[in-house]
Coordinates of C-alpha atoms and ligand atoms in Angstrom, one line a residue:
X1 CA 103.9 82.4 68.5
X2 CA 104.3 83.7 71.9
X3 CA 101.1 85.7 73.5
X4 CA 103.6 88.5 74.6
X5 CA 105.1 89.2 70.8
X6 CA 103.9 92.8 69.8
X7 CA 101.0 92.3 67.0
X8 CA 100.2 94.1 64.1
X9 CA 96.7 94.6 62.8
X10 CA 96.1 93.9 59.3
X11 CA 92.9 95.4 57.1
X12 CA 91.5 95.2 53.5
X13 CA 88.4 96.9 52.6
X14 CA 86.2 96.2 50.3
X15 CA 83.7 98.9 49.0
X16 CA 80.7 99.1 46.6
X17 CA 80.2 102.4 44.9
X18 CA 76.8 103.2 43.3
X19 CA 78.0 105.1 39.4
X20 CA 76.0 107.7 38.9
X21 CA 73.9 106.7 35.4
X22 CA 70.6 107.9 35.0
X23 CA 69.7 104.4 34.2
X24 CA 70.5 100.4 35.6
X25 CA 73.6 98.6 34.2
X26 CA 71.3 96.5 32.0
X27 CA 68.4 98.0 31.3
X28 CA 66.8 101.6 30.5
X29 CA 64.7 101.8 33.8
X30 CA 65.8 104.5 35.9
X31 CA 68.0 103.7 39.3
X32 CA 66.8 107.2 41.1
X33 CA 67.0 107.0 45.1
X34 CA 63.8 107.2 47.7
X35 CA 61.3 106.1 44.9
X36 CA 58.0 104.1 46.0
X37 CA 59.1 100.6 46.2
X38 CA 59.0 98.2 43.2
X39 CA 58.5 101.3 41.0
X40 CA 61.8 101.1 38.8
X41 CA 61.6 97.5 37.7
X42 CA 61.6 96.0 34.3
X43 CA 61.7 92.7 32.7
X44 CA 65.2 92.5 33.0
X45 CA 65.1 93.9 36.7
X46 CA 63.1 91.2 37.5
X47 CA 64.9 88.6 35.6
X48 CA 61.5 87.4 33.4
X49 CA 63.1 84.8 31.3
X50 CA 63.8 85.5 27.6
X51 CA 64.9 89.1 29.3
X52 CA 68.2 90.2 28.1
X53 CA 70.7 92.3 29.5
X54 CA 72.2 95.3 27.5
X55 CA 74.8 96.7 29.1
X56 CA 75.2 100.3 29.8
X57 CA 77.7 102.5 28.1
X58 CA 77.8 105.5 30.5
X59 CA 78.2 102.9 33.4
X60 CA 81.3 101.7 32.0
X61 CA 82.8 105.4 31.2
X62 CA 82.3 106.1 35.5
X63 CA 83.6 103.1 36.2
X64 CA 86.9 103.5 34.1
X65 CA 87.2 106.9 35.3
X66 CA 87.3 105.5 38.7
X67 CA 90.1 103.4 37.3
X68 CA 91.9 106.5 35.5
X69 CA 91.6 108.6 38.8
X70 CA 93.0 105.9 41.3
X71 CA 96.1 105.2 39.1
X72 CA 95.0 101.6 37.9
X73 CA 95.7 99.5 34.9
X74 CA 93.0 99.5 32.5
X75 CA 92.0 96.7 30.8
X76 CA 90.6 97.1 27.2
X77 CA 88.6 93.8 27.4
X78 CA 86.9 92.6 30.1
X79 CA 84.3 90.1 30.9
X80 CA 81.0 89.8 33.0
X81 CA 80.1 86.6 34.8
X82 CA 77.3 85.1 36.7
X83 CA 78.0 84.9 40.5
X84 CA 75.4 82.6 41.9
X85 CA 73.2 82.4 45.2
X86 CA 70.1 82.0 46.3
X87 CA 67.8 85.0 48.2
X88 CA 64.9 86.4 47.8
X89 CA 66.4 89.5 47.0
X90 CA 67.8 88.9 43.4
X91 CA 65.1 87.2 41.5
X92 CA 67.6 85.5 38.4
X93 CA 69.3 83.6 41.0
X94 CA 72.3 85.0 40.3
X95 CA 74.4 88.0 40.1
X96 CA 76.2 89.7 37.4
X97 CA 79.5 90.5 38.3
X98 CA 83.2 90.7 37.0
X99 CA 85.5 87.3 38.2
X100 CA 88.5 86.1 36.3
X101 CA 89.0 89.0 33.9
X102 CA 88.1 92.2 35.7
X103 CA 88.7 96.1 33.6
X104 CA 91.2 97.1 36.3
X105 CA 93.8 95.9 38.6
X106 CA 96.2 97.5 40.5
X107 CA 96.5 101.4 41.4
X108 CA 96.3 102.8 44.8
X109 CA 95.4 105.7 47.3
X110 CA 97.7 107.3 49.1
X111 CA 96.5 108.3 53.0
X112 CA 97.5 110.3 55.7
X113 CA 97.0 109.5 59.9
X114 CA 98.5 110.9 62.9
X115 CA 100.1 107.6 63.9
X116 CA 101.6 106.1 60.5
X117 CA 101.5 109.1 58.5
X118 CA 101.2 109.4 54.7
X119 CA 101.4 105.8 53.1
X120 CA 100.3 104.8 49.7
X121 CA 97.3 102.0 49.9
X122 CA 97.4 99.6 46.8
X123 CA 94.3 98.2 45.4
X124 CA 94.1 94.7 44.1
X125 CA 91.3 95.1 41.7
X126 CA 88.2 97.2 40.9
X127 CA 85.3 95.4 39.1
X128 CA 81.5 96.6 37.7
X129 CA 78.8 94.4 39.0
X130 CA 74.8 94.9 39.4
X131 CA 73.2 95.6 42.9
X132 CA 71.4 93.1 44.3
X133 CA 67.7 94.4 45.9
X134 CA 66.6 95.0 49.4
X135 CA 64.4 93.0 51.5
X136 CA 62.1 94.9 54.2
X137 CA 61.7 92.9 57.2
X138 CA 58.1 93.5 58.5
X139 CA 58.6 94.8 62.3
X140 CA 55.1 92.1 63.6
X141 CA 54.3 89.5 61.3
X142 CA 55.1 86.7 59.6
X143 CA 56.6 88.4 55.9
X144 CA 59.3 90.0 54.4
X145 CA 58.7 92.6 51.6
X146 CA 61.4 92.4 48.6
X147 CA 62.0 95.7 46.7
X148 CA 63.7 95.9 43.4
X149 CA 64.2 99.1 42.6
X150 CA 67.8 99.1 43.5
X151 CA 68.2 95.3 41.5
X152 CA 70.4 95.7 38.4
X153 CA 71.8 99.1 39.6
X154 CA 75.2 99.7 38.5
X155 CA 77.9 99.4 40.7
X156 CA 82.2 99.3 41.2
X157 CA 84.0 97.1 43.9
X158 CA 86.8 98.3 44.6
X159 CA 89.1 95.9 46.5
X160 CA 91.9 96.9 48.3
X161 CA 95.3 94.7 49.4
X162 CA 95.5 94.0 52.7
X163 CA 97.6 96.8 53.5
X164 CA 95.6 99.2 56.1
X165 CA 96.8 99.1 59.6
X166 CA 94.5 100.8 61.7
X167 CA 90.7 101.3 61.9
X168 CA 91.5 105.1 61.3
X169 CA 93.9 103.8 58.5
X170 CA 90.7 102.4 57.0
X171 CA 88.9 105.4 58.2
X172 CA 91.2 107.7 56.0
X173 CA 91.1 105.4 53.2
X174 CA 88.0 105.2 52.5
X175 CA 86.8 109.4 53.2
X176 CA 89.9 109.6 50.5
X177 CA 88.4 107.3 47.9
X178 CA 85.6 109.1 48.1
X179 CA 87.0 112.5 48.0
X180 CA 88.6 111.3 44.8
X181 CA 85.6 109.9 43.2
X182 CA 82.9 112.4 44.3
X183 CA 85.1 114.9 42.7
X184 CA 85.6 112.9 39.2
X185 CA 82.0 112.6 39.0
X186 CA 81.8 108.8 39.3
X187 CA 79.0 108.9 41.8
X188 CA 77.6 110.4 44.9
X189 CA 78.8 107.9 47.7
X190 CA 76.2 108.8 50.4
X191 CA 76.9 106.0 52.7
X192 CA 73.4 106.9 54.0
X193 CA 71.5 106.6 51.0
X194 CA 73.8 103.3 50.2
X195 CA 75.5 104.2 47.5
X196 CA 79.3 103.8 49.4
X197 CA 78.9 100.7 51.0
X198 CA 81.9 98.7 52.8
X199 CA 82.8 95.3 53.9
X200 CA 85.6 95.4 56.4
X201 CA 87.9 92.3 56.7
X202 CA 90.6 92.1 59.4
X203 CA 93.3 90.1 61.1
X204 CA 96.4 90.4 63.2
X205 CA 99.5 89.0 63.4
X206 CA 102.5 88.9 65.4
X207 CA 105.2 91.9 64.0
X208 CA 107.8 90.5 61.5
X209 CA 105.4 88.0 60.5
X210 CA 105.0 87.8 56.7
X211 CA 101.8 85.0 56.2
X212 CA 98.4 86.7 56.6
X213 CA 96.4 85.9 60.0
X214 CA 92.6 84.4 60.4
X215 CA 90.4 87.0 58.7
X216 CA 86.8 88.0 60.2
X217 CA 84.8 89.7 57.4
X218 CA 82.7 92.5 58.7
X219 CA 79.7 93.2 56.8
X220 CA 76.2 96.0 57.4
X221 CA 78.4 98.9 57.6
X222 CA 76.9 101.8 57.3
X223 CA 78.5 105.0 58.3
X224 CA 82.5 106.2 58.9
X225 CA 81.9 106.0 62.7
X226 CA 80.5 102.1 62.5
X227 CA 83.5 100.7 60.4
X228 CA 86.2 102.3 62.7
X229 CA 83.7 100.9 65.9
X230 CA 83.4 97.2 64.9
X231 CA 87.2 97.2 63.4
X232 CA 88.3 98.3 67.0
X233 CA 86.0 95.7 68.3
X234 CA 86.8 92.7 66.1
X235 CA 90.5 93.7 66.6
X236 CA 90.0 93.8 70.3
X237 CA 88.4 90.0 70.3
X238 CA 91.3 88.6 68.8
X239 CA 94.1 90.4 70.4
X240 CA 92.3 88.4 73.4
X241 CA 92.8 85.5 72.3
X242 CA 96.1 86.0 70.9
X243 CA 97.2 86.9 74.5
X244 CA 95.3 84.2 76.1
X245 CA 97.5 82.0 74.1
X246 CA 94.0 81.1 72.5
X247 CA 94.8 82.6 68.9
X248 CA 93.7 79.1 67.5
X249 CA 90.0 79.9 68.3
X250 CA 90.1 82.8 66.0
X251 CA 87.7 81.2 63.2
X252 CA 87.8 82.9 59.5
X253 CA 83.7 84.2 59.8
X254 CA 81.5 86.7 58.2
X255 CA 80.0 88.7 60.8
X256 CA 77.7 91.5 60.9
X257 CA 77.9 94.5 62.8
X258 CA 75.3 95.6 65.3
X259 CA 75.5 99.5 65.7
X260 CA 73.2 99.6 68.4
X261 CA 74.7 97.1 70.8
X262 CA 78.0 97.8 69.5
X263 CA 79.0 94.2 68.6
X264 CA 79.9 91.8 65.8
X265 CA 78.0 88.5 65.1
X266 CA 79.0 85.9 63.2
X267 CA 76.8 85.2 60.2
X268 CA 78.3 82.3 58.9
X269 CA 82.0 80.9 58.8
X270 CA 84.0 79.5 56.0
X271 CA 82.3 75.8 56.0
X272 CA 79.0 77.7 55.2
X273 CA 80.3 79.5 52.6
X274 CA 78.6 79.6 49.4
X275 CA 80.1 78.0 46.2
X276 CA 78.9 81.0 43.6
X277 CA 79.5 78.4 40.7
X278 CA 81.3 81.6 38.7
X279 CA 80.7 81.3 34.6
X280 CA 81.4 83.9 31.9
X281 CA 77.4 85.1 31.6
X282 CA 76.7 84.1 28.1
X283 CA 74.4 86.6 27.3
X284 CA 76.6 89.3 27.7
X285 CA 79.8 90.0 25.0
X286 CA 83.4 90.6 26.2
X287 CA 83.3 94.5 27.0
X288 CA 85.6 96.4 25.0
X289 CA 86.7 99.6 24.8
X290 CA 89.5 101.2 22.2
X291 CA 92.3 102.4 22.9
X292 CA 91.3 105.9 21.3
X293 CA 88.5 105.9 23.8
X294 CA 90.6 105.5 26.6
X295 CA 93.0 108.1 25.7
X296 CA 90.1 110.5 25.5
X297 CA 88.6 109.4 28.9
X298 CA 92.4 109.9 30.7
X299 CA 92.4 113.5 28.9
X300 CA 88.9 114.5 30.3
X301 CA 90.0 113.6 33.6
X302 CA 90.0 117.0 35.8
X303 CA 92.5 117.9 38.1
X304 CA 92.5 115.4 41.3
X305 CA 91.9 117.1 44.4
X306 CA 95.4 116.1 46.1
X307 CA 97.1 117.7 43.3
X308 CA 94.8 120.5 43.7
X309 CA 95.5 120.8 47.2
X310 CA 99.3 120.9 46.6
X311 CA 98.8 123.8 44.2
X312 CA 96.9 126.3 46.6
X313 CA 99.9 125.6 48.7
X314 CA 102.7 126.5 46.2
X315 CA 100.4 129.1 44.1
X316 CA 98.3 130.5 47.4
X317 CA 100.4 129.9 49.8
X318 CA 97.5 128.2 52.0
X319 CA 98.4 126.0 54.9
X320 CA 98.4 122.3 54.3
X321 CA 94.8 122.0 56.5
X322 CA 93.7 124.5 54.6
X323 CA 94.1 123.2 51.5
X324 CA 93.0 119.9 52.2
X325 CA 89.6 121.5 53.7
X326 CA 89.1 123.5 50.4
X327 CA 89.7 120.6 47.9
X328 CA 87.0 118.2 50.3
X329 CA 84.3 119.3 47.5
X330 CA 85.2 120.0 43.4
X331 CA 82.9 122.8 43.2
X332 CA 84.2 124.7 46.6
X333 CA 87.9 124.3 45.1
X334 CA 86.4 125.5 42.1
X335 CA 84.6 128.6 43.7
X336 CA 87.1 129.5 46.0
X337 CA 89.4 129.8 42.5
X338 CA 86.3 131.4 40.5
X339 CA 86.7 134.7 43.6
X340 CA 90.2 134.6 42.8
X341 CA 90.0 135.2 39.8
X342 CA 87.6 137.7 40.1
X343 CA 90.2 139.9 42.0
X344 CA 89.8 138.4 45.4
X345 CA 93.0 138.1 47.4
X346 CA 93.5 134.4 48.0
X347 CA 93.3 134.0 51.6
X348 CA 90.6 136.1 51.7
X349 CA 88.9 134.5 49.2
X350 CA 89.5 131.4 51.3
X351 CA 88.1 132.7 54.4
X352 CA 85.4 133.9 52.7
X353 CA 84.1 131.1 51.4
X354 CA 84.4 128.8 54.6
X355 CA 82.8 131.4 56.4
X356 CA 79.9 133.3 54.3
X357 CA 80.0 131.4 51.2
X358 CA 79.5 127.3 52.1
X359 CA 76.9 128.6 55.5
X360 CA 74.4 130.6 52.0
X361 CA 75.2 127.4 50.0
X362 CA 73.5 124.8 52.9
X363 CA 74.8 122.1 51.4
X364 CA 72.9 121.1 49.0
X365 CA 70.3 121.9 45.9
X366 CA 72.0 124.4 44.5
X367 CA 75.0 125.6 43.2
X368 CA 77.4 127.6 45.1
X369 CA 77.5 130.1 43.0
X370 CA 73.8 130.4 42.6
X371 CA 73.3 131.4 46.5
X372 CA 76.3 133.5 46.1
X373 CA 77.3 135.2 43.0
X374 CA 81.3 134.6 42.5
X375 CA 81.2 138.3 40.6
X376 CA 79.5 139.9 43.7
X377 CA 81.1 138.2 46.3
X378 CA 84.5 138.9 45.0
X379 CA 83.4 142.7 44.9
X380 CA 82.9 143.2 48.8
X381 CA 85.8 141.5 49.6
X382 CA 87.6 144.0 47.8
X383 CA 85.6 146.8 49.3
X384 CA 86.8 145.4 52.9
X385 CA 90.1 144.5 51.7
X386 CA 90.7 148.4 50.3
X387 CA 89.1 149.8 53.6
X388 CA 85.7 151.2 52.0
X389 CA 83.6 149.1 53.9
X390 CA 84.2 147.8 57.4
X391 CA 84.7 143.9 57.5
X392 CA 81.7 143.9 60.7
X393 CA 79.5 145.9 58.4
X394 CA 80.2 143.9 55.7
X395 CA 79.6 140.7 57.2
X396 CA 76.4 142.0 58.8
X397 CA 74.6 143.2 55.9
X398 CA 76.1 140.1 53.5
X399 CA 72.9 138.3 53.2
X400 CA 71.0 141.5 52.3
X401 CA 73.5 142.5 49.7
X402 CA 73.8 139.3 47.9
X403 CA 70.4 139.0 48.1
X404 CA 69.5 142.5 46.6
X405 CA 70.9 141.7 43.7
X406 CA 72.5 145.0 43.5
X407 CA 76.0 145.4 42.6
X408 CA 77.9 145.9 46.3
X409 CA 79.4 149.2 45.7
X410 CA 76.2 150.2 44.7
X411 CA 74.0 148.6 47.9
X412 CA 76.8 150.0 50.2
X413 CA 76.6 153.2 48.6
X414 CA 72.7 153.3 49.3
X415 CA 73.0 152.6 52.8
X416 CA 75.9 154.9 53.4
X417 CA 78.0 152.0 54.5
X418 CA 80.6 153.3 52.0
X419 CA 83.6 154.5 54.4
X420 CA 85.1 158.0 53.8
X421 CA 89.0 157.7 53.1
X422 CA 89.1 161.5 51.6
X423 CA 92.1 163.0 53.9
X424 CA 90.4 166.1 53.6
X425 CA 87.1 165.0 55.3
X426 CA 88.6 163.0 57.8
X427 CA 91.2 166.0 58.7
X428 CA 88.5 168.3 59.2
X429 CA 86.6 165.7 61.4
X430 CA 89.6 164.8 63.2
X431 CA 90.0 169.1 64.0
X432 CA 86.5 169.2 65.1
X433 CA 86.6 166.0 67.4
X434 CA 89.8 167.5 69.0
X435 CA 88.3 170.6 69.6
X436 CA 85.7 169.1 71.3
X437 CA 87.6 167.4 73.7
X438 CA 90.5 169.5 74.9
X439 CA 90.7 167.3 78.4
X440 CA 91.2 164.3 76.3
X441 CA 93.6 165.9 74.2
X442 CA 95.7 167.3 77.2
X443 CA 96.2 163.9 78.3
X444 CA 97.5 162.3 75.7
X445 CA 99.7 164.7 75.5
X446 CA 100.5 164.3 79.1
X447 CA 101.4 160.3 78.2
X448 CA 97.8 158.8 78.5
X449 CA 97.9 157.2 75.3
X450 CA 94.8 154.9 75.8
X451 CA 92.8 157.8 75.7
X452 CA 93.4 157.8 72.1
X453 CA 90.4 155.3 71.3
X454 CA 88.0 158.1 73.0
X455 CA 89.0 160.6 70.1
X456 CA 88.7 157.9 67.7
X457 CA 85.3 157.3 68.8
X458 CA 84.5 161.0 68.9
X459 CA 85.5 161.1 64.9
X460 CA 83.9 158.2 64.2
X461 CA 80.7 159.7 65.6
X462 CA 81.2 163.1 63.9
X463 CA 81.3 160.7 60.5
X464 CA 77.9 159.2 61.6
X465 CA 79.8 155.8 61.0
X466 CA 81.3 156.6 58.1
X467 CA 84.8 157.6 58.4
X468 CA 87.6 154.3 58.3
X469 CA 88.4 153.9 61.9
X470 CA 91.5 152.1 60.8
X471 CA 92.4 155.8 59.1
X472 CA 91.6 157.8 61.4
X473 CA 93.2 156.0 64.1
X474 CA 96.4 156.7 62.1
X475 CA 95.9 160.0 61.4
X476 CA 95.7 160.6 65.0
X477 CA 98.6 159.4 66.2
X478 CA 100.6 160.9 63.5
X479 CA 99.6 163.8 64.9
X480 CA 100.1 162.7 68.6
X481 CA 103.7 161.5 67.3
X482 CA 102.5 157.8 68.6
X483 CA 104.3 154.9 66.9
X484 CA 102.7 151.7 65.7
Ligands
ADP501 P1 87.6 86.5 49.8 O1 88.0 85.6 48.7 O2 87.3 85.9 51.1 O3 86.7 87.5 49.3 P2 89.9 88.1 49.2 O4 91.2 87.5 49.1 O5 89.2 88.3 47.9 O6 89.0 87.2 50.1 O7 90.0 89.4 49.9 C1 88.9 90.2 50.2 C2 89.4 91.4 51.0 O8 90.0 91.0 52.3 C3 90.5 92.2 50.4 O9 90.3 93.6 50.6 C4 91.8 91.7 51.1 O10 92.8 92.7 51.1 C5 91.3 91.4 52.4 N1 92.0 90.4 53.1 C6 92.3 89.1 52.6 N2 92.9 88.4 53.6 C7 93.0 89.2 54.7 C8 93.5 89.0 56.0 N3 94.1 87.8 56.4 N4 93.4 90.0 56.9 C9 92.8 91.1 56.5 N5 92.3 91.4 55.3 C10 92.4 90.4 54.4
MG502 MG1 85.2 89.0 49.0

């Protein structure tokens, strides 16, 4: 181990995501973010004895669906077990979780980065397990406040080998994961509201080196930015020691991340680990699920958004960034498709949507296609794409036609915004604007052809706006003889 030998750093993530049931794993009490605290508990939330858990079904159809759209094994029986520990914040005293025999191993993500380009990402395992709750730390003053609401809420680990080499490895990793199972549905995974949560652990080692280094585990991180910020930081620290020749003083820890001064702490290290005495919960039954059932859960599975992406390049002929911008969301992917098919020309269809489309949508509350009808939308586009309305005009006026509720030809129509294509009109506009401007006229026919735009302007003004500047700026240099 020599302090100069080139060193490798090595990551494995491991990341809670919140399924999106109506109700908690175990109970029928609702799991809704941003309620008062302590107002969705039961008797089974709280862990009152003679409680008994019932597991929910729904739960377990997200969570496979996770496994079915990460490529994993499925497992048809599975089994929950108590994980124990003592905090204030999960009132049983211990946690049910999946151990020895989780629903599904293997599978994998594949990821792309500027350094180490596109690599596939194996996961070890993926298991459902109950959130714990949350305690509030008073800012003055003596207490802590516990609130349950988010007790018995149900949740997926996913846990991935230690396979990502970069903090923007991990940073890629984990924006795909959720890409992938925001789009299946499986849940929200708003690292904000908690419900994508990450643990971070990381080592290095020297290159050519096949045994794993000391790992730190990083834990409290809550946004993109923080687990790329304390992964550069914890990598940093050892590489420090490593060349010191110190490497020995790495210690295997759990620290926690401090976003505002920027630092990890350690929290404990592995002689203060906890022994979770794991046991198969005995109030719970083995979870199965038929072989029938998965079949049908595999065939409901949509299309995944990196096939997606690939198709809008063969079928569309949309640039890779493109692509991958459009299938970030199922329901823009889906819209952007939806004005296709409504006669929209694809890239325009594409455009339109980043641009007009996703700034009406806001983000949020309601659908796209509620801010902006697909049937209407696809209309003006083809009204600027076949020249009868200008694309400025268009885009001006967008909010006011969508909003109108009118049919576009017929709003454009109203206002006059329709532009005249009729050869016959714009001929005898074209005549009058050139009689009007013999100067003009004799200088482009002396070689001056800039002074073209000044007749096109002079037609366009005899149109009141309404003539296609596009056409008549052709049909005047047909008649000057100008190419192009
Ligand atoms: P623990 O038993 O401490 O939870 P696991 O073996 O279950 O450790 O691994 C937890 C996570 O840590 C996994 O994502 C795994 O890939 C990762 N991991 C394990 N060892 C290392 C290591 N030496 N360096 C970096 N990551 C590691
Ligand atoms: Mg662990």
């Amino acid at each position: 181990m020599l302090a100069s030998q080139e060193l490798e750093v090595v990551i494995g993530l491991e990341v809670h995501v919140q399924l999106a049931t109506r109700t908690k794993l175990f109970s029928g009490v609702t799991c809704a973010f941003g309620q008062e605290p302590n107002t969705q508990v039961d008797v089974v939330s709280l862990g009152l004895p003679g409680s008994l858990p019932v597991l929910n079904q729904r739960a377990v159809e997200l969570a496979f669906r996770a496994g079915l759209a990460l490529g994993c094994d499925l497992h048809l029986v599975s089994r929950f077990d108590r994980k124990h520990y003592g905090y204030p914040d999960l009132p049983k005293g211990y946690q049910i979780s999946q151990y020895e025999a989780p629903y599904c191993t293997g599978g994998g993500v594949q990821i792309h980065t500027a350094q180490w380009g596109t690599r596939f990402i194996p996961l070890t395992r993926i298991h459902m397990e109950e959130d714990a709750g949350k305690l509030v730390h008073q800012e003055r003053g003596p207490f802590s406040e516990v609130d349950l609401n988010r007790a018995g809420t149900p949740l997926i680990e996913i846990v991935s080998e230690p396979a990502l080499r970069s903090p923007a490895e991990a940073h890629a990793y984990l924006s795909e994961l959720r890409r992938i199972l925001r789009w299946c549905g499986v849940g929200d995974c708003e690292m904000q509201e908690g419900s994508l949560r990450c643990d971070a652990n990381v080592s290095i080692r020297p290159v050519g080196e096949s045994r794993l280094g000391t790992k730190v585990e990083i834990k409290n991180l809550n946004s993109f930015r923080g687990i790329e910020a304390s992964l550069a930081f914890e990598i940093e620290q050892q590489s420090a020691l490593w060349r010191a020749g110190r490497y020995a003083e790495v210690v295997q820890a759990t620290k926690l991340w401090d976003p505002d001064a920027k630092v990890t702490q350690v929290m404990r290290t592995k002689e203060e680990e906890a022994d979770y005495r794991y046991f198969p919960d005995p109030d719970l039954p083995p979870v199965v699920v038929s072989q029938e059932t998965l079949d049908a859960w595999r065939a409901a599975l949509p299309e995944l958004p990196a096939v997606r992406a690939q198709r809008f390049i063969a079928d569309y002929d949309f640039s890779e960034s493109l692509a991958g911008e459009l299938t970030g969301e199922c329901e823009v992917a889906d819209y952007v498709e939806a004005l296709i098919a409504a006669g929209a020309p694809p890239r325009l269809a594409a455009n339109w949507t980043r641009e007009e489309a996703l700034r009406r949508h806001g983000g949020r509350g309601h659908a796209m296609s509620e801010a902006s009808p697909v049937a209407a939308l696809a209309e003006i586009i083809q009204l600027v794409d076949g020249g009868e309305v200008a694309r400025v005009v268009a885009k001006e006026v967008l909010d006011e036609c969508l909003d109108s509720g009118l049919p576009p030809r017929e709003f454009f129509s109203q206002r006059g915004l329709i532009q005249v294509r009729d050869a016959g009109q714009l001929e005898a506009w074209i005549a009058q604007a050139l009689a009007d401007n013999p100067q003009v006229v004799a200088d482009i026919e002396g070689g001056n052809h800039k002074a073209l735009g000044r007749l096109v302007g002079a037609t366009m003004k005899l149109s009141a706006g309404q003539g296609d500047p596009k056409a008549i700026n052709a049909a005047l240099r047909t008649r000057f003889g100008i190419d192009g």
